[in-house]
CSV table of C-alpha atoms in Angstrom, one decimal:
chain,number,residue,atom,x,y,z
A,1,MET,CA,0.0,0.0,0.0
A,2,ASP,CA,1.3,3.5,-0.9
A,3,GLU,CA,1.7,5.9,2.0
A,4,LEU,CA,1.2,9.7,2.0
A,5,GLY,CA,2.6,11.8,4.8
A,6,TYR,CA,0.3,14.4,6.5
A,7,ASP,CA,1.7,17.4,4.7
A,8,ASP,CA,1.5,15.7,1.3
A,9,TRP,CA,-2.0,14.5,1.5
A,10,ARG,CA,-3.3,17.7,3.1
A,11,SER,CA,-1.7,19.6,0.2
A,12,ARG,CA,-3.5,17.3,-2.3
A,13,GLU,CA,-6.7,17.7,-0.5
A,14,ARG,CA,-6.4,21.5,-0.6
A,15,ASP,CA,-5.6,21.4,-4.3
A,16,HIS,CA,-8.7,19.3,-4.9
A,17,HIS,CA,-10.9,21.7,-3.0
A,18,GLN,CA,-9.6,24.6,-5.1
A,19,ARG,CA,-10.2,22.7,-8.3
A,20,VAL,CA,-13.8,21.8,-7.3
A,21,ASP,CA,-14.5,25.3,-6.2
A,22,ALA,CA,-13.4,26.7,-9.5
A,23,LEU,CA,-15.5,24.1,-11.4
A,24,THR,CA,-18.7,24.7,-9.3
A,25,ALA,CA,-18.5,28.4,-8.6
A,26,GLY,CA,-20.7,29.5,-11.6
A,27,HIS,CA,-23.3,26.9,-11.0
A,28,LEU,CA,-23.6,27.6,-7.2
A,29,ASP,CA,-23.8,31.4,-7.9
A,30,ARG,CA,-26.6,30.9,-10.4
A,31,ARG,CA,-28.4,28.5,-8.1
A,32,ASN,CA,-28.3,31.0,-5.2
A,33,HIS,CA,-29.7,33.7,-7.4
A,34,GLY,CA,-32.4,31.6,-9.1
A,35,ARG,CA,-30.7,31.6,-12.5
A,36,HIS,CA,-30.0,28.7,-14.9
A,37,HIS,CA,-27.5,28.1,-17.6
A,38,PRO,CA,-28.8,25.4,-20.0
A,39,VAL,CA,-25.3,24.3,-21.0
A,40,GLU,CA,-23.1,24.7,-17.9
A,41,ASP,CA,-25.7,23.5,-15.4
A,42,PHE,CA,-26.5,20.3,-17.3
A,43,LEU,CA,-24.0,18.1,-15.5
A,44,TRP,CA,-25.4,19.1,-12.1
A,45,VAL,CA,-29.0,18.3,-13.2
A,46,TYR,CA,-28.4,15.2,-15.3
A,47,TYR,CA,-26.0,13.5,-12.9
A,48,THR,CA,-26.8,13.0,-9.2
A,49,LEU,CA,-23.6,14.1,-7.5
A,50,ARG,CA,-23.9,17.4,-5.7
A,51,PRO,CA,-21.0,19.9,-5.5
A,52,GLY,CA,-20.6,19.4,-1.8
A,53,GLN,CA,-20.2,15.6,-2.3
A,54,LEU,CA,-17.7,16.2,-5.1
A,55,ARG,CA,-15.6,18.4,-2.8
A,56,ARG,CA,-14.8,15.4,-0.6
A,57,TRP,CA,-11.3,14.3,-1.5
A,58,HIS,CA,-10.6,10.6,-1.8
A,59,PRO,CA,-7.1,9.3,-2.4
A,60,GLY,CA,-8.5,6.1,-3.8
A,61,ALA,CA,-8.0,2.4,-2.8
A,62,GLY,CA,-4.4,1.4,-2.0
A,63,THR,CA,-3.3,4.6,-0.3
A,64,LEU,CA,-2.7,5.0,3.4
A,65,LEU,CA,-3.0,8.5,4.8
A,66,LEU,CA,-0.5,8.9,7.7
A,67,ASP,CA,-1.1,11.0,10.8
A,68,ASP,CA,-4.8,11.4,10.3
A,69,HIS,CA,-5.7,12.4,13.8
A,70,ALA,CA,-8.8,14.4,13.2
A,71,PRO,CA,-11.7,12.7,15.2
A,72,ARG,CA,-14.2,13.6,12.4
A,73,GLY,CA,-13.8,13.7,8.6
A,74,ARG,CA,-13.0,10.7,6.4
A,75,ARG,CA,-12.4,8.5,9.4
A,76,THR,CA,-16.2,8.5,9.9
A,77,TRP,CA,-17.0,8.3,6.1
A,78,ARG,CA,-18.4,5.1,4.7
A,79,HIS,CA,-15.9,2.6,3.4
A,80,TYR,CA,-13.0,4.0,5.3
A,81,HIS,CA,-10.8,2.2,7.8
A,82,HIS,CA,-8.7,3.8,10.5
A,83,ASP,CA,-6.1,2.3,12.8
A,84,ASP,CA,-2.8,3.2,14.5
A,85,GLN,CA,-1.1,3.4,11.1
A,86,GLY,CA,-3.5,5.8,9.4
A,87,THR,CA,-6.6,6.0,7.3
A,88,SER,CA,-7.4,4.2,4.1
A,89,VAL,CA,-10.3,3.0,1.9
A,90,ASP,CA,-11.7,-0.2,3.3
A,91,VAL,CA,-11.6,-2.2,0.1
A,92,GLU,CA,-13.3,-5.3,1.5
A,93,SER,CA,-16.2,-3.2,2.8
A,94,PHE,CA,-16.5,-1.5,-0.5
A,95,ARG,CA,-16.4,-4.7,-2.5
A,96,ARG,CA,-19.0,-6.3,-0.2
A,97,ASP,CA,-21.4,-3.4,-0.6
A,98,ARG,CA,-20.7,-2.4,-4.3
A,99,ALA,CA,-19.9,-5.8,-5.9
A,100,ASP,CA,-22.8,-5.7,-8.4
A,101,LEU,CA,-22.2,-2.1,-9.4
A,102,LEU,CA,-18.4,-2.6,-9.7
A,103,HIS,CA,-18.9,-5.6,-12.0
A,104,ARG,CA,-21.5,-3.8,-14.1
A,105,ILE,CA,-19.4,-0.7,-14.6
A,106,HIS,CA,-16.3,-2.8,-15.3
A,107,GLY,CA,-18.2,-4.8,-17.9
A,108,LEU,CA,-19.6,-1.8,-19.6
A,109,LEU,CA,-16.3,0.0,-19.7
A,110,THR,CA,-14.4,-3.0,-21.1
A,111,ALA,CA,-17.0,-3.7,-23.7
A,112,THR,CA,-17.0,-0.1,-24.8
A,113,ALA,CA,-13.3,0.1,-25.0
A,114,ALA,CA,-13.1,-3.0,-27.2
A,115,ARG,CA,-15.3,-1.5,-30.0
A,116,PRO,CA,-14.2,1.0,-32.6
A,117,GLY,CA,-15.6,4.5,-32.3
A,118,ARG,CA,-18.4,5.6,-34.7
A,119,PHE,CA,-18.4,9.2,-35.8
A,120,SER,CA,-21.4,9.4,-38.1
A,121,CYS,CA,-24.2,10.4,-35.7
A,122,TYR,CA,-23.4,14.2,-36.2
A,123,CYS,CA,-25.2,15.1,-33.0
A,124,LEU,CA,-28.6,14.3,-34.5
A,125,HIS,CA,-29.8,12.7,-31.2
A,126,GLU,CA,-30.3,16.3,-30.1
A,127,TRP,CA,-32.4,17.0,-33.2
A,128,ALA,CA,-34.4,13.9,-32.7
A,129,MET,CA,-35.3,15.1,-29.2
A,130,VAL,CA,-37.3,18.0,-30.7
A,131,TYR,CA,-38.5,16.3,-33.9
A,132,HIS,CA,-42.2,17.0,-34.4
A,133,ALA,CA,-42.3,18.0,-30.8
A,134,ASP,CA,-45.2,19.9,-29.2
A,135,PRO,CA,-43.7,23.4,-28.5
A,136,SER,CA,-45.2,23.4,-25.0
A,137,THR,CA,-43.2,20.3,-24.1
A,138,ARG,CA,-40.0,20.9,-26.0
A,139,ARG,CA,-36.7,20.3,-24.2
A,140,HIS,CA,-34.7,23.5,-23.5
A,141,GLU,CA,-37.6,25.7,-24.4
A,142,GLN,CA,-35.6,28.7,-23.4
A,143,LEU,CA,-33.2,28.1,-26.3
A,144,PRO,CA,-34.4,29.1,-29.8
A,145,LEU,CA,-34.1,26.6,-32.7
A,146,ARG,CA,-31.6,27.9,-35.3
A,147,LEU,CA,-33.7,26.7,-38.2
A,148,GLY,CA,-37.1,26.9,-36.7
A,149,ARG,CA,-39.5,24.0,-36.2
A,150,GLU,CA,-39.9,23.1,-39.9
A,151,GLY,CA,-36.3,23.5,-40.7
A,152,THR,CA,-35.2,21.3,-37.7
A,153,ASP,CA,-37.7,18.6,-38.7
A,154,ALA,CA,-36.4,18.7,-42.3
A,155,VAL,CA,-32.8,18.0,-41.2
A,156,VAL,CA,-34.0,14.9,-39.4
A,157,ASP,CA,-36.1,13.8,-42.3
A,158,ALA,CA,-33.1,14.0,-44.6
A,159,ALA,CA,-30.7,12.2,-42.3
A,160,THR,CA,-30.1,8.7,-40.9
A,161,LEU,CA,-30.3,8.5,-37.1
A,162,ARG,CA,-27.6,6.3,-35.6
A,163,CYS,CA,-27.9,6.9,-31.8
A,164,SER,CA,-26.4,4.1,-29.7
A,165,HIS,CA,-26.8,5.6,-26.2
A,166,VAL,CA,-29.9,4.6,-24.2
A,167,ASP,CA,-30.0,7.8,-22.1
A,168,ALA,CA,-30.0,9.9,-25.3
A,169,TYR,CA,-32.4,7.7,-27.2
A,170,ARG,CA,-35.0,7.6,-24.4
A,171,PHE,CA,-35.5,11.4,-24.9
A,172,PHE,CA,-36.3,11.0,-28.6
A,173,THR,CA,-39.8,12.2,-29.5
A,174,PRO,CA,-42.2,9.3,-30.4
A,175,ALA,CA,-41.9,10.3,-34.0
A,176,ALA,CA,-38.2,10.0,-34.0
A,177,ARG,CA,-37.7,6.7,-32.2
A,178,ASP,CA,-38.6,4.5,-35.1
A,179,LEU,CA,-36.3,6.4,-37.4
A,180,ASN,CA,-33.2,5.3,-35.4
A,181,THR,CA,-31.2,2.4,-36.7
A,182,LEU,CA,-30.8,1.0,-33.2
A,183,HIS,CA,-33.2,0.7,-30.3
A,184,PRO,CA,-30.9,0.8,-27.2
A,185,SER,CA,-32.3,-0.1,-23.8
A,186,ARG,CA,-30.9,-0.5,-20.4
A,187,ASP,CA,-30.8,-4.2,-20.8
A,188,THR,CA,-28.8,-3.9,-24.0
A,189,GLN,CA,-26.6,-1.0,-23.0
A,190,ILE,CA,-23.5,-3.2,-22.8
A,191,ASP,CA,-24.2,-4.4,-26.4
A,192,HIS,CA,-24.5,-0.9,-27.9
A,193,GLU,CA,-22.2,1.5,-26.0
A,194,GLN,CA,-19.3,2.7,-28.2
A,195,PRO,CA,-16.4,5.0,-27.5
A,196,GLY,CA,-17.2,7.6,-30.2
A,197,CYS,CA,-20.5,8.5,-28.4
A,198,LEU,CA,-20.4,11.9,-26.6
A,199,HIS,CA,-22.8,10.7,-24.0
A,200,ALA,CA,-20.8,7.6,-23.3
A,201,THR,CA,-17.8,9.8,-22.7
A,202,MET,CA,-19.8,12.1,-20.5
A,203,ASP,CA,-20.8,9.1,-18.5
A,204,LEU,CA,-17.2,8.4,-17.5
A,205,TYR,CA,-17.7,11.0,-14.9
A,206,GLN,CA,-20.8,9.1,-13.5
A,207,TRP,CA,-18.9,5.8,-13.4
A,208,ALA,CA,-16.0,7.5,-11.5
A,209,TYR,CA,-18.1,9.1,-8.8
A,210,ARG,CA,-20.3,6.1,-8.3
A,211,LEU,CA,-17.2,4.1,-7.4
A,212,ALA,CA,-16.1,6.6,-4.8
A,213,PRO,CA,-14.2,6.4,-2.5
A,214,ALA,CA,-12.3,3.7,-4.2
A,215,ILE,CA,-11.6,5.8,-7.2
A,216,PRO,CA,-9.1,8.7,-6.8
A,217,SER,CA,-10.8,12.1,-6.8
A,218,SER,CA,-8.2,13.3,-9.3
A,219,LEU,CA,-9.6,10.8,-11.9
A,220,THR,CA,-13.1,11.8,-11.1
A,221,LEU,CA,-12.3,15.5,-11.8
A,222,ASP,CA,-10.5,14.6,-15.0
A,223,CYS,CA,-13.7,12.9,-16.1
A,224,LEU,CA,-15.8,15.9,-15.1
A,225,ASP,CA,-13.5,18.2,-17.2
A,226,LEU,CA,-14.0,16.1,-20.2
A,227,ALA,CA,-17.7,15.7,-19.6
A,228,HIS,CA,-17.9,19.5,-19.6
A,229,ASP,CA,-16.1,19.7,-23.0
A,230,ALA,CA,-18.2,16.9,-24.4
A,231,ARG,CA,-21.4,18.7,-23.3
A,232,ARG,CA,-20.3,22.0,-25.0
A,233,LEU,CA,-19.7,20.1,-28.2
A,234,ASP,CA,-23.0,18.4,-27.9
A,235,MET,CA,-24.8,21.7,-27.7
A,236,ALA,CA,-22.7,23.2,-30.5
A,237,GLY,CA,-24.0,20.5,-32.8
A,238,SER,CA,-27.5,20.7,-31.5
A,239,PRO,CA,-30.4,22.4,-33.3
A,240,TYR,CA,-30.4,25.3,-30.7
A,241,ASP,CA,-28.9,28.7,-31.2
A,242,VAL,CA,-26.5,28.7,-28.3
A,243,ARG,CA,-24.4,31.8,-29.2
A,244,ALA,CA,-25.9,33.8,-26.3
A,245,TRP,CA,-24.4,31.2,-24.0
A,246,GLY,CA,-20.9,31.5,-25.4
A,247,ILE,CA,-21.0,28.6,-27.9
A,248,GLN,CA,-20.5,28.9,-31.6
A,249,PRO,CA,-22.9,26.5,-33.4
A,250,ILE,CA,-21.5,23.8,-35.7
A,251,LEU,CA,-23.8,23.6,-38.7
A,252,VAL,CA,-24.2,19.8,-38.9
A,253,GLU,CA,-26.9,20.2,-41.6
A,254,THR,CA,-24.0,21.0,-44.0
A,255,ASP,CA,-21.2,18.9,-45.3
A,256,GLU,CA,-18.6,21.2,-43.8
A,257,GLY,CA,-20.4,21.2,-40.4
A,258,ARG,CA,-20.6,17.4,-40.3
A,259,ALA,CA,-16.9,17.1,-41.0
A,260,ALA,CA,-16.1,19.7,-38.3
A,261,PHE,CA,-18.3,18.0,-35.8
A,262,ALA,CA,-16.8,14.5,-36.5
A,263,SER,CA,-13.3,15.9,-36.1
A,264,ALA,CA,-14.1,17.4,-32.7
A,265,GLN,CA,-15.9,14.3,-31.7
A,266,GLN,CA,-12.8,12.2,-32.5
A,267,ASP,CA,-10.7,14.4,-30.2
A,268,ILE,CA,-13.2,14.0,-27.4
A,269,ALA,CA,-13.1,10.2,-28.0
A,270,ARG,CA,-9.3,10.1,-27.8
A,271,ARG,CA,-9.3,11.8,-24.5
A,272,GLY,CA,-12.1,9.6,-23.3
A,273,ALA,CA,-10.2,6.5,-24.3
A,274,GLU,CA,-7.4,7.5,-21.9
A,275,LEU,CA,-9.8,8.1,-19.0
A,276,ARG,CA,-11.7,4.9,-19.7
A,277,ALA,CA,-8.5,3.0,-19.6
A,278,ARG,CA,-7.6,4.5,-16.2
A,279,LEU,CA,-11.0,3.6,-14.9
A,280,ILE,CA,-10.7,0.0,-16.2
A,281,ARG,CA,-7.3,-0.3,-14.5
A,282,ALA,CA,-8.8,1.0,-11.2
A,283,CYS,CA,-11.7,-1.5,-11.5
A,284,ASP,CA,-9.2,-4.4,-12.3
A,285,ALA,CA,-7.3,-3.6,-9.1
A,286,LEU,CA,-10.5,-3.5,-7.0
A,287,LEU,CA,-11.6,-6.8,-8.4
A,288,THR,CA,-8.3,-8.6,-8.0
A,289,VAL,CA,-6.9,-7.2,-4.7
A,290,SER,CA,-6.5,-9.9,-2.1
């Protein structure tokens, strides 16, 4: 087991707090003043981890924090163990309580990593979510449609929908669902997930925080950083006019726009592959530790 002296781990904990505070400051300020940002706040609405929970620093399994004398704090957190040597993640307790989740996440990550990425969806899942939608029930009703209702529907009519992600597909309008070449479900998620998908990349953040405290917080924040960039690309390629929110639209209804989107998507996928590999290695260690 690796050991971290008091000054070292306290410094890492402070750095983590500063990084989280920078990432969450805008969202918390808007929340306190009753405002909403349809792009920046998405990760705090779609995913379940609250900023205060994210602020807890976890060294991850296999690290012993020396000289942890505080009577409160992580010594009282779930899945931690404390003795005369120091404080560490209680791997046996974690595996006992989270075995099913650990195996499911590991299986999904390894299946996804084994597939080639596909880059021909061109963000049309976002268009399918408003296809022939009732204006009163349209998602992100505060965002105007760049091409209007008829123009947006016409883009979907002229395209082939290839969405492979269950949590994107489930928001398709009824009219759009049958147009998709796949019909992903929760039961078949492991069969369809592929590393080119922006939502699969965003979900790396979810898989990291759901395995806390056994996953190092540094990895969780790296996944959050990438999820943020993936979300901005997702909205850039969407049918919405997001210029007022600091995002230049990518015109995926054009050949040039589709090429630009696919190129940016490939960059996100390359970064996602590195983080997915780190998560898989962390899962492997949790599954094989004696």
